[in-house]
Structures are given as structure tokens and as C-alpha cells.
Tab-separated table of C-alpha atoms and ligand atoms in Angstrom:
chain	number	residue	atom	x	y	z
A	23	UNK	CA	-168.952	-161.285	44.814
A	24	UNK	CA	-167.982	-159.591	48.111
A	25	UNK	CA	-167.176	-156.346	48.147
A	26	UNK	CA	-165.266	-155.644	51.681
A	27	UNK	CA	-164.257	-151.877	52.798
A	28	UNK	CA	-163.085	-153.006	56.609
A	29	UNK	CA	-160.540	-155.154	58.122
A	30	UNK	CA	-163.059	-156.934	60.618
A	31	UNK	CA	-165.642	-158.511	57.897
A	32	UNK	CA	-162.278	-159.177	55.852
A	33	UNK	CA	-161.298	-161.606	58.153
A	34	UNK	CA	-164.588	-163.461	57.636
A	35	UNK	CA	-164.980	-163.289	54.783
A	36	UNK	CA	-161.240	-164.606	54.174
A	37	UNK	CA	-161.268	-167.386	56.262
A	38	UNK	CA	-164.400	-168.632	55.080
A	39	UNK	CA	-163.167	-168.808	51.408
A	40	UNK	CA	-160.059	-170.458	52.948
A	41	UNK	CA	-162.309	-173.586	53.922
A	42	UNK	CA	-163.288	-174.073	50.403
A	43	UNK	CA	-159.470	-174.385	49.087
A	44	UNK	CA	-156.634	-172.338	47.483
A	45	UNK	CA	-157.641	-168.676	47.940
A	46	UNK	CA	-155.442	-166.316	45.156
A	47	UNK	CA	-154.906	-162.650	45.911
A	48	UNK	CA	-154.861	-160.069	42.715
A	49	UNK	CA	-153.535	-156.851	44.017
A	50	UNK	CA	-153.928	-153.667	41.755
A	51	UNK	CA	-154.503	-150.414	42.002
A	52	UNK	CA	-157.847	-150.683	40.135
A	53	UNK	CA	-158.408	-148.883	37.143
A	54	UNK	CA	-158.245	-152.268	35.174
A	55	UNK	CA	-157.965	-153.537	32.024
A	56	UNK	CA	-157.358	-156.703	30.386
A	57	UNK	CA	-153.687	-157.184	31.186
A	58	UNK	CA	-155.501	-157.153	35.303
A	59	UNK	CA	-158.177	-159.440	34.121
A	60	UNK	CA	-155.277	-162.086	32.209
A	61	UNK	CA	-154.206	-162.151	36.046
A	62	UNK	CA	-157.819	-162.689	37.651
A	63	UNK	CA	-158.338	-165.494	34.649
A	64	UNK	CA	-154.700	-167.160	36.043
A	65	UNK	CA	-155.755	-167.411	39.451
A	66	UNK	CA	-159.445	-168.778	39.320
A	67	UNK	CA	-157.313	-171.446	37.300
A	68	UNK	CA	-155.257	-172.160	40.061
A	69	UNK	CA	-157.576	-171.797	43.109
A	70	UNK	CA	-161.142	-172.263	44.573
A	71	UNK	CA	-161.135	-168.555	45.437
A	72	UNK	CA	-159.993	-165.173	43.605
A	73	UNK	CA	-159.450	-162.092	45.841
A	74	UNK	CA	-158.490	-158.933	44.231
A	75	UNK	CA	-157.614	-155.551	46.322
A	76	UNK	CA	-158.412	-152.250	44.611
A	77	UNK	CA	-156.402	-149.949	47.020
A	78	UNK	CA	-154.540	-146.839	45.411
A	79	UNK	CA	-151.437	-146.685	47.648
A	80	UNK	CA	-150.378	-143.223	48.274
A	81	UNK	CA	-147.436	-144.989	49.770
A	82	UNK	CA	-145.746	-145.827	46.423
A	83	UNK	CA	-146.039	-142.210	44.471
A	84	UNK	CA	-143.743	-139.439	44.706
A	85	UNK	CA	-144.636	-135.942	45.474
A	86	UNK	CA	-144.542	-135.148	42.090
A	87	UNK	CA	-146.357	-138.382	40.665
A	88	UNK	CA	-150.090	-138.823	39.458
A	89	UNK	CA	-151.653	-139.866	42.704
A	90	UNK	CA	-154.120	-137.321	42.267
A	91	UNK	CA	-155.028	-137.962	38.767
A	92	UNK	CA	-154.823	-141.640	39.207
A	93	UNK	CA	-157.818	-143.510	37.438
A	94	UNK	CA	-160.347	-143.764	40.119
A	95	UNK	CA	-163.158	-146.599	38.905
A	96	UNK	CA	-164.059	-148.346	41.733
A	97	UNK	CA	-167.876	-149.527	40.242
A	98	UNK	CA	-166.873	-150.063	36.616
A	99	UNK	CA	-163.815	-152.139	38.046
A	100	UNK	CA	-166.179	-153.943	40.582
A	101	UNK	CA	-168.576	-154.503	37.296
A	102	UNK	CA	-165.432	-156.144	35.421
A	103	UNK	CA	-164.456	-158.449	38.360
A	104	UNK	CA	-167.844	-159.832	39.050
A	105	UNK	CA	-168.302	-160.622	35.474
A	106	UNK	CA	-164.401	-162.824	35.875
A	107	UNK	CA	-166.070	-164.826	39.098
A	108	UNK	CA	-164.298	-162.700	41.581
A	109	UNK	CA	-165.016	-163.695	44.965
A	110	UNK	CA	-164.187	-161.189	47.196
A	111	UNK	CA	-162.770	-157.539	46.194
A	112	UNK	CA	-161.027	-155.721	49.091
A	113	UNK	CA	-160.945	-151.892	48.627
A	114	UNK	CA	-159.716	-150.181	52.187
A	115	UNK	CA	-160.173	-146.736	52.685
A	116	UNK	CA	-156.556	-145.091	53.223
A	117	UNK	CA	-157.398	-144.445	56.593
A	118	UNK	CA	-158.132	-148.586	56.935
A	119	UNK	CA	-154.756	-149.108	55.401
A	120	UNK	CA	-152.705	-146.481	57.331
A	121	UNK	CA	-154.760	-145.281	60.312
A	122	UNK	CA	-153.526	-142.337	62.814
A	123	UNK	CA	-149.695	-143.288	64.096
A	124	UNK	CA	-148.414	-145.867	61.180
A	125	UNK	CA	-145.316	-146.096	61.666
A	126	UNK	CA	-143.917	-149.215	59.568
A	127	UNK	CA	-141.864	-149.294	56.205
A	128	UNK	CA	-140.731	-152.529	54.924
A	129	UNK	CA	-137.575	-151.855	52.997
A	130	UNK	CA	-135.803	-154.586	50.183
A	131	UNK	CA	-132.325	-152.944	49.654
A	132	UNK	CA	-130.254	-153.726	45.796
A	133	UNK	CA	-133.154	-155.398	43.938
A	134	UNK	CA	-135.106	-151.940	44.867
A	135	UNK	CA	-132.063	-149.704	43.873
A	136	UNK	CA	-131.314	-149.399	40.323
A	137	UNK	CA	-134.044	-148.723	37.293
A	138	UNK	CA	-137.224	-147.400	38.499
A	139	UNK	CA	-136.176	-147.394	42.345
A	140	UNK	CA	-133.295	-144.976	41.094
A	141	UNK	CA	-135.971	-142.697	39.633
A	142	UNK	CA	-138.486	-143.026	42.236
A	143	UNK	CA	-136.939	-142.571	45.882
A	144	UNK	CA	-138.872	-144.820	47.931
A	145	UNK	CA	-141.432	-146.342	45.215
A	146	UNK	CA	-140.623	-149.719	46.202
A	147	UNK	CA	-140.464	-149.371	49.890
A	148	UNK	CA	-144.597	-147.914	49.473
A	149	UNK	CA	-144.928	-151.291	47.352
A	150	UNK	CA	-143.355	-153.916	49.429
A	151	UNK	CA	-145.150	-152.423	52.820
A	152	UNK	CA	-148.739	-152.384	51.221
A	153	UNK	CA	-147.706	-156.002	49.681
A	154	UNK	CA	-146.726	-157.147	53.039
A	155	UNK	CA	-150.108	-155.571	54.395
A	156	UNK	CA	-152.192	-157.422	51.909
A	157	UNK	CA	-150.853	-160.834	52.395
A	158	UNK	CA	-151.320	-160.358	56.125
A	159	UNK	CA	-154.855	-159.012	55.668
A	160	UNK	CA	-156.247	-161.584	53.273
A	161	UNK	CA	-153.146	-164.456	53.783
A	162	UNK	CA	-153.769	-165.918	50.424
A	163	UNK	CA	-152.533	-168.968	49.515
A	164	UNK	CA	-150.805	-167.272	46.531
A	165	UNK	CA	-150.370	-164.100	44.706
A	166	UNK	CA	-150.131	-163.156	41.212
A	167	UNK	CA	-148.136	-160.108	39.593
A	168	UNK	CA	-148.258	-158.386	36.160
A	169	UNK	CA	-144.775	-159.083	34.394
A	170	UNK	CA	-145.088	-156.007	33.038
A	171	UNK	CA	-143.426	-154.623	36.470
A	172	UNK	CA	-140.441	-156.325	36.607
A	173	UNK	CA	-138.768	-154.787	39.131
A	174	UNK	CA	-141.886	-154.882	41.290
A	175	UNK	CA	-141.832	-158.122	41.195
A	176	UNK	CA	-138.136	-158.744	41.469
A	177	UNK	CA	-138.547	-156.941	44.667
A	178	UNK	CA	-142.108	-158.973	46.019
A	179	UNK	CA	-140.151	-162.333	45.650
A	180	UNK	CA	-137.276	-161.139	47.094
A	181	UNK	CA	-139.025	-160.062	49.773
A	182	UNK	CA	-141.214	-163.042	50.169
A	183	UNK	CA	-137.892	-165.049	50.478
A	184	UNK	CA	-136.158	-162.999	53.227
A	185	UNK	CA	-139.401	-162.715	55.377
A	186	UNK	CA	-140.193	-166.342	55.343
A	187	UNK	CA	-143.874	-165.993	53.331
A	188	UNK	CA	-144.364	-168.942	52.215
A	189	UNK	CA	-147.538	-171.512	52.665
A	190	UNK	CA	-149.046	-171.755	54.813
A	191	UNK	CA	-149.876	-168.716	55.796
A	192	UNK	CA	-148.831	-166.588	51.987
A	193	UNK	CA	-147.830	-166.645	49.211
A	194	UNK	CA	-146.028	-168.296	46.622
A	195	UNK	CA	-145.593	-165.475	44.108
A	196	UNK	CA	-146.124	-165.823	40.931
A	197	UNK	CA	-145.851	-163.682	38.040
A	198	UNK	CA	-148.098	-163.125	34.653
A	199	UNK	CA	-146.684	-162.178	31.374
A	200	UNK	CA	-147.308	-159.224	30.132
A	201	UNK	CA	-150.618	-158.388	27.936
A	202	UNK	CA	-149.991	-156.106	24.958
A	203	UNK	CA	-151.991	-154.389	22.189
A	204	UNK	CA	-151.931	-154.879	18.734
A	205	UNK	CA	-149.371	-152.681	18.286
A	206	UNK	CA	-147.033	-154.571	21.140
A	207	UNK	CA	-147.592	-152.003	23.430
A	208	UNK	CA	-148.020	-153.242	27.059
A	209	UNK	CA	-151.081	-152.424	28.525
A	210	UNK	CA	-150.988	-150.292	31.511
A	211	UNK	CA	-153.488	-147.824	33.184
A	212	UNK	CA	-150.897	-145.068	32.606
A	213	UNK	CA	-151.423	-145.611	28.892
A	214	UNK	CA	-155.016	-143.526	29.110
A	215	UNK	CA	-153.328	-140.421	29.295
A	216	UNK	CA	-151.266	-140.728	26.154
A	217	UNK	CA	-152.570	-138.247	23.261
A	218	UNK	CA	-153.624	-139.875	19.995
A	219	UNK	CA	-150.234	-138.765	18.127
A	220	UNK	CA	-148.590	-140.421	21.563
A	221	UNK	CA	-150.148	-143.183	21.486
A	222	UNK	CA	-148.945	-143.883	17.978
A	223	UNK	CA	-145.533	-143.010	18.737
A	224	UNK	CA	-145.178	-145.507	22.131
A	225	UNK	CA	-145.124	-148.325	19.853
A	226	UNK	CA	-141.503	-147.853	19.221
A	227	UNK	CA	-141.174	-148.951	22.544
A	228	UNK	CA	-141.170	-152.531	22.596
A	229	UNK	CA	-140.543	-152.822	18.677
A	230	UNK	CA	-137.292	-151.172	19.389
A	231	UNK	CA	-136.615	-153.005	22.521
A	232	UNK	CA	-136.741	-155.832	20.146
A	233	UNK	CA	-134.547	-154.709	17.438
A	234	UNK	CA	-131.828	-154.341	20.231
A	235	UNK	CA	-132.523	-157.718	22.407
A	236	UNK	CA	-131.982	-158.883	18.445
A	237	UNK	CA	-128.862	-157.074	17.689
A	238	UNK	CA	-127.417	-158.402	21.280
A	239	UNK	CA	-128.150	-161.912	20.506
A	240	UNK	CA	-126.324	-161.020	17.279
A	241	UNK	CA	-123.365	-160.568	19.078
A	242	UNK	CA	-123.565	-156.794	19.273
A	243	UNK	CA	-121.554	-155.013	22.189
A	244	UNK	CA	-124.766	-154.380	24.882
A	245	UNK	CA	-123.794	-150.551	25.132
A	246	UNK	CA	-123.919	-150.040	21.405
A	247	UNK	CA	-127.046	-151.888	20.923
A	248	UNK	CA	-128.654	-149.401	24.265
A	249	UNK	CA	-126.939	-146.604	22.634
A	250	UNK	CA	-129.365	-147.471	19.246
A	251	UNK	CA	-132.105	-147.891	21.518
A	252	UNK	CA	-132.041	-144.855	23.136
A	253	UNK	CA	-131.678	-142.869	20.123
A	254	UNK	CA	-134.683	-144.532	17.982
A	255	UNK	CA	-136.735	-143.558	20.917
A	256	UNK	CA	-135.727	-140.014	20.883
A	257	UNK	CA	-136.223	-140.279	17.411
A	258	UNK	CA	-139.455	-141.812	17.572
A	259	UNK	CA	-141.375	-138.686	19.748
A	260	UNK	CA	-140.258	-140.336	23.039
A	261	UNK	CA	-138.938	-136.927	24.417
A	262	UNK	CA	-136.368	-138.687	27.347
A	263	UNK	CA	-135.377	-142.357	28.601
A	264	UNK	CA	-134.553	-142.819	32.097
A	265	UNK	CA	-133.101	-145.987	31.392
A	266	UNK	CA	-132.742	-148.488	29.124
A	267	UNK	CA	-130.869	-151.794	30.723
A	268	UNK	CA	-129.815	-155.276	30.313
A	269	UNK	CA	-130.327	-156.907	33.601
A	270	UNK	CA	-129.643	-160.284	34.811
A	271	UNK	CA	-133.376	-160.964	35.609
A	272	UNK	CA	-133.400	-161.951	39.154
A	273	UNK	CA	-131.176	-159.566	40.953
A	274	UNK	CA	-131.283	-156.722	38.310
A	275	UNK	CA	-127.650	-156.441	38.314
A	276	UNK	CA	-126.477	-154.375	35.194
A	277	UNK	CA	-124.905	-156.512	32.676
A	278	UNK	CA	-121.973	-155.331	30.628
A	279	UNK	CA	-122.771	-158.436	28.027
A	280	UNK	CA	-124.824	-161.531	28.272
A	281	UNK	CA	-123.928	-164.177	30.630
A	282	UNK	CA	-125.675	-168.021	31.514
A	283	UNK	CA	-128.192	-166.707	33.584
A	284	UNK	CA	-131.515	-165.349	32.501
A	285	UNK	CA	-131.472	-161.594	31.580
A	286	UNK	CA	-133.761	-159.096	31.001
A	287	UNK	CA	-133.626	-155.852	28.840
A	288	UNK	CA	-135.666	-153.225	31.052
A	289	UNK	CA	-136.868	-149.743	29.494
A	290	UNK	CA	-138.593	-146.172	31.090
A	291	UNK	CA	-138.995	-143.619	28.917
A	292	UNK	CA	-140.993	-140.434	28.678
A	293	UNK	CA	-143.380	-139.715	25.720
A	294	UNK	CA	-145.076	-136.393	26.477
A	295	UNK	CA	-146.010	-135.847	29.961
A	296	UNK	CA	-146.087	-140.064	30.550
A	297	UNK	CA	-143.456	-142.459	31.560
A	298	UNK	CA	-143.613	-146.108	29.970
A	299	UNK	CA	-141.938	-148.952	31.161
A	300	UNK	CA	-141.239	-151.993	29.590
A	301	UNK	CA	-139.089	-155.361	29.843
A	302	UNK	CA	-138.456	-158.165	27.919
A	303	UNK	CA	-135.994	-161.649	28.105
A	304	UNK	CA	-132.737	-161.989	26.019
B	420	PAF	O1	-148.814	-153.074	40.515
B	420	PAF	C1	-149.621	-152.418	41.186
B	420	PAF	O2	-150.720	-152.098	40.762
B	420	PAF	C2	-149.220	-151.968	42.585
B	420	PAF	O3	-147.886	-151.596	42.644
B	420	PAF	C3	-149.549	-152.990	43.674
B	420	PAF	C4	-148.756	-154.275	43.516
B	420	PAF	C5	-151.026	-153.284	43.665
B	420	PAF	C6	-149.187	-152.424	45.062
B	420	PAF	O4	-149.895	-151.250	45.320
């Protein structure tokens, strides 16, 4: 396994794992666990090569997000990754990413808008630019995506679409569903700084995302069943939800009640000083 720091040896190293076949990018923001390995085990299945970046985009936090605490783990991760048959990790140095004078945002408007792009002003635009940047600086042959970000990855395809990525030169998307604990929980990196009693309590999450994806199919009005969502959260220790939403799944358009196309029920919510997100089909 490579591990790469610079864009000139990236482009070596890339192309020569191009000659062998398929080459899959894996971008996270390190700090993995196995919901990032579940997407490193899907791409060695479906190419010769896995890349992964580890890059920690300030791009995509807010001024009042957890950039600085961010899980920084870049040997343990590298450990992990070489153990999966990683090829090649790619972990720029901000200043690689975004040297002196950058002066590029990509920007998806509507699919970027509602749910999590409401919360966090220009989130997705720091995600779709560093996207873009990866695909350009390792041009993989595809890319995989946690489900577990909807939105995120609502935005990638949509994205991928309206610039024209497709093969050759990147990326068919595709996305991984999400890996959960015992408990249902979805694994995320965020989930480390949950307090035992938290950590508990978060399991109402997606159990109660459940109850109310049940109660819709059930034929229960769609605000009504929210409205019960949002309150067994409160009532469960989750101290706020920023949203709780039935969504048809591609464009994220709000749905007053189910229609024929897929939907998706899509949840943040704050349990002590942590916002979850979660998501699940009707
Ligand atoms: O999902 C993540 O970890 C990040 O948003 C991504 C896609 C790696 C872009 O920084």
C-alpha cells in the first residue's frame, strides 16, 4: 500500500494502477470504522485497484463545527486500510488541496438546499468542490459513498450528472448502505463523542424512525407520524431535532404523503452536544 502526500507522485502512482483495470476511489475523512471499511470491502469487489483519500476538508465545516476536534488518526487508519488490500491512500496536506489563491467553489443548487444544507450554509458546496477535486486528482473509474449521508450523496450524483463525469475519465457513483450497531445505530465517527448515558439514548433514533416509516405505510397522515417522531426523540434524551423529513429520495423534495416514487424518511437531531443523522426508505 501507497501512501501518497503530493499531487505529482499521485499521478504515478494513479495511472499506473489504471493499467491494471478498474481503479475505485473511497473518499473519507479518515477516522474510520467499519461502516468505511464495508465501503473499501465493496470496491476491491468491483475493481483491480482500491484508492481511499483521508483528507479532513475544512471546506465542508462551519465556523462553529468540530473541525478542530475532528478525529485525527492518520497511522491507525493507514494500519486498517492496509490490512483491507488498499492500494494507494491519498492524504494531501490542506495546503496540497487548497494552495495560496484558490479561488473555485462548485455549487449544486435544490438537492443541496433543504435538510442538512438548510442547517449548514455552505456544507455541501465544501463537499461537492473537494469531490470534484478528488475525481480529478485520482480519476477513478468509480466512487463509492456511505448511505448513511444521503443528502451527500443526493448531491455527488447530481453533480456527477450535470458536469458530465462519467467513464472514462470518473465516476459512476455508487452508494453503500448504511452499517449499524447492534443497537441500529448508524455508525459514524461523530458517534465517539457521545457520553455513555448518550450513547444509550441515540438508539431511539432509528428505532423511532422506524415506528414512524411503519405508521406511514399504515396509512398515517406523514405530519402526524413526524409530529410522533419528533416528540419520542425529545422524550428519549435527544435534547432538539433539526429535522425530521419524508423526502422523495432523489431530489429531496418534501413530501406531504407518499407518492410512486422512492422516498426516504431523513432525520438530524441533537443528543447532548452531538448531531446524528439518519435516513431510511418508505
Ligand atoms: O463523507 C465524508 O466523509 C466527506 O463528506 C467526504 C465525501 C469525504 C468529502 O470530504
Amino acid at each position: 500500500m501507497q501512501i501518497v502526500r503530493q499531487l505529482d507522485p499521485l499521478r504515478n502512482v494513479t495511472d499506473t494502477l489504471r493499467r491494471e483495470g478498474p481503479l475505485a476511489l473511497v473518499p473519507t475523512m479518515g477516522a474510520l470504522h467499519e461502516g468505511h471499511l464495508t465501503l473499501v470491502r465493496a470496491a476491491r469487489k468491483r475493481a483491480a485497484h482500491v484508492a481511499v483519500s483521508i483528507f479532513i476538508n475544512p471546506r465542508q465545516f462551519g465556523p462553529n463545527e468540530d473541525l478542530a476536534r475532528y478525529p485525527r488518526r492518520l497511522e491507525v487508519d493507514c494500519a486498517l486500510l492496509a490490512a483491507e488490500g488498499v492500494s494507494l491512500v491519498w492524504a494531501p496536506e490542506p495546503e496540497a488541496m487548497y494552495p495560496q489563491g484558490y479561488a473555485t467553489t462548485v455549487s449544486v443548487t435544490e438537492v443541496s438546499e433543504g435538510l442538512c444544507g438548510a442547517a449548514r450554509p455552505g456544507h455541501f458546496d465544501g463537499v461537492a468542490t473537494v469531490v470534484l477535486k478528488l475525481f480529478n486528482q485520482v480519476r477513478p473509474d468509480l466512487a463509492l459513498f456511505g448511505e448513511k449521508d444521503w443528502q451527500q450523496l443526493a448531491v455527488i450524483r447530481r453533480m456527477a450528472r450535470d458536469l458530465d463525469l462519467t467513464r472514462p475519465h470518473v465516476a459512476a457513483i455508487e452508494g453503500v448502505e448504511t452499517v449499524r450497531e447492534a443497537d441500529g445505530l448508524a455508525l459514524s465517527s461523530r458517534n465517539a463523542y457521545l457520553s455513555a448515558e448518550d450513547r444509550a439514548n441515540a438508539a431511539a433514533l432509528p428505532r423511532e424512525m422506524r415506528r414512524a416509516l411503519a405508521a406511514i405505510r399504515a396509512g398515517q397522515p406523514v405530519a402526524d407520524a413526524l409530529g410522533a417522531l419528533i416528540g419520542a426523540l425529545i422524550a428519549n434524551g435527544f435534547v432538539s431535532v433539526d429535522y425530521a423529513q419524508l423526502c422523495d429520495a432523489e431530489t429531496l423534495v418534501p413530501l406531504a404523503q407518499p407518492g410512486v416514487a422512492p422516498a426516504r424518511l431523513l432525520v438530524a437531531a441533537r443528543i447532548g452536544a452531538t448531531r446524528l443523522i439518519d435516513n431510511l426508505p418508505l
